[in-house]
Tab-separated table of C-alpha atoms and ligand atoms in Angstrom:
chain	number	residue	atom	x	y	z
A	1	UNK	CA	15.186	-27.258	-2.124
A	2	UNK	CA	15.950	-30.930	-2.757
A	3	UNK	CA	16.679	-30.606	-6.485
A	4	UNK	CA	19.249	-27.839	-6.077
A	5	UNK	CA	17.900	-26.149	-9.231
A	6	UNK	CA	15.855	-23.399	-7.650
A	7	UNK	CA	15.177	-20.643	-10.182
A	8	UNK	CA	15.795	-16.961	-9.661
A	9	UNK	CA	13.324	-14.465	-8.239
A	10	UNK	CA	13.558	-10.894	-9.575
A	11	UNK	CA	11.251	-8.076	-8.515
A	12	UNK	CA	10.694	-4.666	-10.093
A	13	UNK	CA	9.929	-1.634	-7.927
A	14	UNK	CA	9.581	2.122	-8.159
A	15	UNK	CA	7.061	4.927	-7.778
A	16	UNK	CA	4.209	5.172	-10.281
A	17	UNK	CA	5.462	6.769	-13.501
A	18	UNK	CA	9.058	5.525	-13.175
A	19	UNK	CA	8.615	3.324	-16.257
A	20	UNK	CA	9.332	-0.055	-14.702
A	21	UNK	CA	6.576	-1.928	-16.581
A	22	UNK	CA	8.244	-1.356	-19.973
A	23	UNK	CA	11.536	-2.661	-18.612
A	24	UNK	CA	9.764	-5.594	-16.953
A	25	UNK	CA	8.432	-6.713	-20.342
A	26	UNK	CA	11.837	-6.249	-21.921
A	27	UNK	CA	13.635	-8.332	-19.282
A	28	UNK	CA	11.099	-11.145	-19.591
A	29	UNK	CA	11.717	-11.316	-23.357
A	30	UNK	CA	15.477	-11.071	-22.841
A	31	UNK	CA	15.500	-14.031	-20.429
A	32	UNK	CA	13.188	-16.093	-22.637
A	33	UNK	CA	15.506	-15.482	-25.578
A	34	UNK	CA	18.224	-17.130	-23.460
A	35	UNK	CA	16.042	-20.238	-23.359
A	36	UNK	CA	14.905	-19.921	-19.758
A	37	UNK	CA	11.436	-20.663	-18.455
A	38	UNK	CA	10.218	-17.293	-17.208
A	39	UNK	CA	7.088	-16.631	-15.193
A	40	UNK	CA	6.107	-13.003	-15.768
A	41	UNK	CA	3.771	-11.841	-13.066
A	42	UNK	CA	2.709	-8.874	-10.961
A	43	UNK	CA	1.397	-7.698	-7.613
A	44	UNK	CA	-1.200	-7.097	-6.530
A	45	UNK	CA	-2.453	-9.895	-8.791
A	46	UNK	CA	-0.843	-12.876	-10.435
A	47	UNK	CA	-3.640	-15.354	-9.620
A	48	UNK	CA	-7.369	-15.307	-10.477
A	49	UNK	CA	-8.305	-14.273	-6.931
A	50	UNK	CA	-5.359	-11.885	-6.723
A	51	UNK	CA	-6.491	-10.099	-9.894
A	52	UNK	CA	-9.964	-9.637	-8.377
A	53	UNK	CA	-8.368	-8.193	-5.255
A	54	UNK	CA	-6.240	-5.937	-7.481
A	55	UNK	CA	-9.347	-4.516	-9.140
A	56	UNK	CA	-10.790	-3.699	-5.698
A	57	UNK	CA	-7.513	-2.273	-4.400
A	58	UNK	CA	-7.063	0.075	-7.350
A	59	UNK	CA	-10.651	1.334	-7.413
A	60	UNK	CA	-12.558	1.041	-4.127
A	61	UNK	CA	-12.181	3.489	-1.258
A	62	UNK	CA	-11.188	1.528	1.879
A	63	UNK	CA	-9.591	1.777	5.292
A	64	UNK	CA	-5.804	1.905	5.210
A	65	UNK	CA	-5.458	-1.297	7.248
A	66	UNK	CA	-7.899	-3.028	4.888
A	67	UNK	CA	-5.715	-1.970	1.962
A	68	UNK	CA	-2.629	-3.478	3.591
A	69	UNK	CA	-4.419	-6.707	4.516
A	70	UNK	CA	-5.804	-7.169	1.000
A	71	UNK	CA	-2.345	-6.571	-0.494
A	72	UNK	CA	-0.969	-9.341	1.707
A	73	UNK	CA	-3.950	-11.640	1.099
A	74	UNK	CA	-3.362	-11.378	-2.648
A	75	UNK	CA	0.360	-11.962	-2.027
A	76	UNK	CA	-0.262	-15.138	-0.031
A	77	UNK	CA	-2.225	-16.655	-2.954
A	78	UNK	CA	0.477	-15.551	-5.362
A	79	UNK	CA	3.390	-16.936	-3.338
A	80	UNK	CA	1.747	-20.303	-2.677
A	81	UNK	CA	0.164	-20.907	-6.092
A	82	UNK	CA	2.632	-19.274	-8.472
A	83	UNK	CA	5.975	-18.096	-7.092
A	84	UNK	CA	7.115	-21.003	-4.908
A	85	UNK	CA	6.087	-23.713	-7.413
A	86	UNK	CA	7.820	-21.841	-10.250
A	87	UNK	CA	11.073	-21.432	-8.302
A	88	UNK	CA	10.935	-25.065	-7.196
A	89	UNK	CA	10.857	-26.297	-10.803
A	90	UNK	CA	13.755	-24.038	-11.753
A	91	UNK	CA	11.835	-21.255	-13.525
A	92	UNK	CA	12.781	-17.600	-13.209
A	93	UNK	CA	10.068	-15.430	-11.681
A	94	UNK	CA	10.033	-11.816	-12.829
A	95	UNK	CA	7.524	-9.975	-10.690
A	96	UNK	CA	6.286	-6.410	-11.126
A	97	UNK	CA	6.300	-5.353	-7.420
A	98	UNK	CA	6.561	-7.443	-4.244
A	99	UNK	CA	6.873	-6.838	-0.483
A	100	UNK	CA	9.034	-3.730	-0.850
A	101	UNK	CA	5.978	-2.083	-2.443
A	102	UNK	CA	3.973	-2.696	0.728
A	103	UNK	CA	6.762	-1.240	2.857
A	104	UNK	CA	7.052	1.791	0.554
A	105	UNK	CA	3.350	2.470	-0.195
A	106	UNK	CA	1.505	1.243	2.909
A	107	UNK	CA	4.427	1.971	5.270
A	108	UNK	CA	6.050	5.104	3.836
A	109	UNK	CA	3.131	6.478	1.813
A	110	UNK	CA	0.214	5.652	4.117
A	111	UNK	CA	2.183	5.760	7.367
A	112	UNK	CA	1.233	2.293	8.646
A	113	UNK	CA	3.480	0.690	11.258
A	114	UNK	CA	6.547	-0.973	9.779
A	115	UNK	CA	6.513	-3.514	12.609
A	116	UNK	CA	3.015	-4.610	11.698
A	117	UNK	CA	3.842	-4.794	8.012
A	118	UNK	CA	6.925	-6.877	8.801
A	119	UNK	CA	4.781	-9.245	10.864
A	120	UNK	CA	2.359	-9.586	7.953
A	121	UNK	CA	5.294	-10.203	5.631
A	122	UNK	CA	6.646	-12.928	7.906
A	123	UNK	CA	3.213	-14.561	8.099
A	124	UNK	CA	2.589	-14.316	4.366
A	125	UNK	CA	5.893	-15.280	2.780
A	126	UNK	CA	8.218	-16.423	5.594
A	127	UNK	CA	11.805	-15.966	4.507
A	128	UNK	CA	11.110	-15.840	0.750
A	129	UNK	CA	12.866	-12.803	-0.729
A	130	UNK	CA	13.731	-11.784	-4.253
A	131	UNK	CA	17.291	-12.682	-5.246
A	132	UNK	CA	17.395	-9.345	-7.019
A	133	UNK	CA	15.233	-6.241	-6.821
A	134	UNK	CA	15.492	-3.593	-9.522
A	135	UNK	CA	14.434	-0.241	-8.108
A	136	UNK	CA	13.581	2.277	-10.838
A	137	UNK	CA	14.242	5.628	-9.273
A	138	UNK	CA	13.089	8.973	-10.593
A	139	UNK	CA	12.379	12.398	-9.027
A	140	UNK	CA	8.693	12.639	-8.160
A	141	UNK	CA	7.941	15.657	-10.369
A	142	UNK	CA	9.283	13.868	-13.453
A	143	UNK	CA	7.450	10.641	-12.616
A	144	UNK	CA	4.182	12.531	-12.111
A	145	UNK	CA	4.602	14.356	-15.419
A	146	UNK	CA	5.122	10.996	-17.162
A	147	UNK	CA	2.100	9.590	-15.368
A	148	UNK	CA	-0.177	12.457	-16.417
A	149	UNK	CA	1.052	12.206	-19.996
A	150	UNK	CA	0.500	8.443	-20.216
A	151	UNK	CA	-2.576	7.651	-18.098
A	152	UNK	CA	-6.167	8.461	-19.063
A	153	UNK	CA	-7.881	7.126	-15.955
A	154	UNK	CA	-5.544	7.303	-12.960
A	155	UNK	CA	-6.224	4.665	-10.282
A	156	UNK	CA	-6.560	5.227	-6.533
A	157	UNK	CA	-2.768	5.295	-6.032
A	158	UNK	CA	-1.953	7.322	-9.132
A	159	UNK	CA	-4.312	10.072	-7.895
A	160	UNK	CA	-2.169	10.640	-4.769
A	161	UNK	CA	-0.301	13.921	-4.206
A	162	UNK	CA	3.410	14.519	-4.739
A	163	UNK	CA	4.076	14.346	-0.960
A	164	UNK	CA	2.753	10.785	-0.906
A	165	UNK	CA	5.127	9.733	-3.675
A	166	UNK	CA	8.026	11.547	-1.972
A	167	UNK	CA	7.485	9.340	1.095
A	168	UNK	CA	7.173	6.220	-1.075
A	169	UNK	CA	10.362	7.072	-2.937
A	170	UNK	CA	12.278	7.838	0.276
A	171	UNK	CA	11.221	4.491	1.775
A	172	UNK	CA	12.344	2.614	-1.333
A	173	UNK	CA	15.729	4.348	-1.192
A	174	UNK	CA	16.092	3.520	2.511
A	175	UNK	CA	15.394	-0.155	1.764
A	176	UNK	CA	17.939	-0.055	-1.068
A	177	UNK	CA	20.580	1.470	1.206
A	178	UNK	CA	19.983	-1.189	3.859
A	179	UNK	CA	20.128	-4.127	1.406
A	180	UNK	CA	22.597	-3.076	-1.301
A	181	UNK	CA	23.312	-6.665	-2.389
A	182	UNK	CA	19.679	-7.389	-3.163
A	183	UNK	CA	18.379	-4.005	-4.327
A	184	UNK	CA	19.956	-2.299	-7.339
A	185	UNK	CA	18.908	1.296	-7.899
A	186	UNK	CA	18.448	2.151	-11.591
A	187	UNK	CA	18.316	5.756	-12.772
A	188	UNK	CA	14.947	5.704	-14.536
A	189	UNK	CA	15.810	9.007	-16.233
A	190	UNK	CA	18.223	7.194	-18.578
A	191	UNK	CA	17.065	6.143	-22.037
A	192	UNK	CA	15.401	2.752	-22.537
A	193	UNK	CA	18.462	1.390	-24.326
A	194	UNK	CA	20.871	2.670	-21.656
A	195	UNK	CA	18.785	0.972	-18.985
A	196	UNK	CA	18.701	-2.255	-20.965
A	197	UNK	CA	22.513	-2.377	-21.110
A	198	UNK	CA	22.593	-1.947	-17.320
A	199	UNK	CA	20.012	-4.714	-16.871
A	200	UNK	CA	21.950	-7.071	-19.142
A	201	UNK	CA	25.067	-6.586	-17.022
A	202	UNK	CA	23.232	-7.088	-13.753
A	203	UNK	CA	21.548	-10.255	-15.028
A	204	UNK	CA	24.818	-11.637	-16.359
A	205	UNK	CA	26.247	-11.406	-12.849
A	206	UNK	CA	23.306	-13.260	-11.246
B	1	TYD	P1	1.463	-0.847	-10.616
B	1	TYD	O1	2.655	-1.729	-10.710
B	1	TYD	O2	1.761	0.611	-10.574
B	1	TYD	O3	0.459	-1.144	-11.787
B	1	TYD	P2	0.287	-0.312	-13.163
B	1	TYD	O4	1.681	-0.084	-13.684
B	1	TYD	O5	-0.531	-1.229	-14.015
B	1	TYD	O6	-0.423	0.965	-12.789
B	1	TYD	O7	0.717	-1.322	-9.262
B	1	TYD	C1	-0.508	-0.836	-8.855
B	1	TYD	C2	-0.449	-0.013	-7.589
B	1	TYD	O8	-0.453	-0.827	-6.423
B	1	TYD	C3	0.748	0.906	-7.472
B	1	TYD	O9	0.267	2.233	-7.428
B	1	TYD	C4	1.367	0.558	-6.141
B	1	TYD	C5	0.303	-0.208	-5.405
B	1	TYD	N1	0.821	-1.221	-4.482
B	1	TYD	C6	0.808	-0.977	-3.113
B	1	TYD	O10	0.381	0.090	-2.673
B	1	TYD	N2	1.254	-1.949	-2.249
B	1	TYD	C7	1.710	-3.154	-2.672
B	1	TYD	O11	2.108	-4.010	-1.854
B	1	TYD	C8	1.725	-3.388	-4.098
B	1	TYD	C9	2.208	-4.707	-4.619
B	1	TYD	C10	1.269	-2.406	-4.966
């Protein structure tokens, strides 16, 4: 980056029902209150085309490879049109899910080849990685109970069985163990205010 003012890239991850979306909103407000330009975005989605792909991904039955390819197609639009330009002008990007979600859901959950997914990742985003990933971790039974309590019309992923989410969760935790400097595991069973104190401390150290 020629300006030397590249912003920060923070991603939120976790199994469905872990409560990351509430915390995502909170962190965006917290950073804005500090006077920063914050781009709040999500995957799949974040661009007009990406949001159309999201609607298909969450609703339409499809081949597992098709699902992975559409996730990465949406991501390519998002990275080129939103994330890289925002970071280049010094904004902070706070993204609800990124590549780790593909590794956890399509790799761990669906069982697709990690090598292939890594090749797609390299093609799609090159060496772009979040500076910080907040992994909201919760036992699957608790997350599923929260999901059933809070969701009227579960989407294609939310309708999956507990075993699927166990594999997703295990993959997330493996990623976290292999990249402890980037990925911070947050106990999503703590109260909202306890989690917010933890987030404040992590952000202060960024
Ligand atoms: P999610 O963040 O759970 O949206 P919401 O909170 O509005 O339900 O994301 C939608 C789903 O997409 C989620 O179940 C995980 C899935 N997903 C993947 O399978 N792979 C990916 O690469 C991404 C980004 C998401």
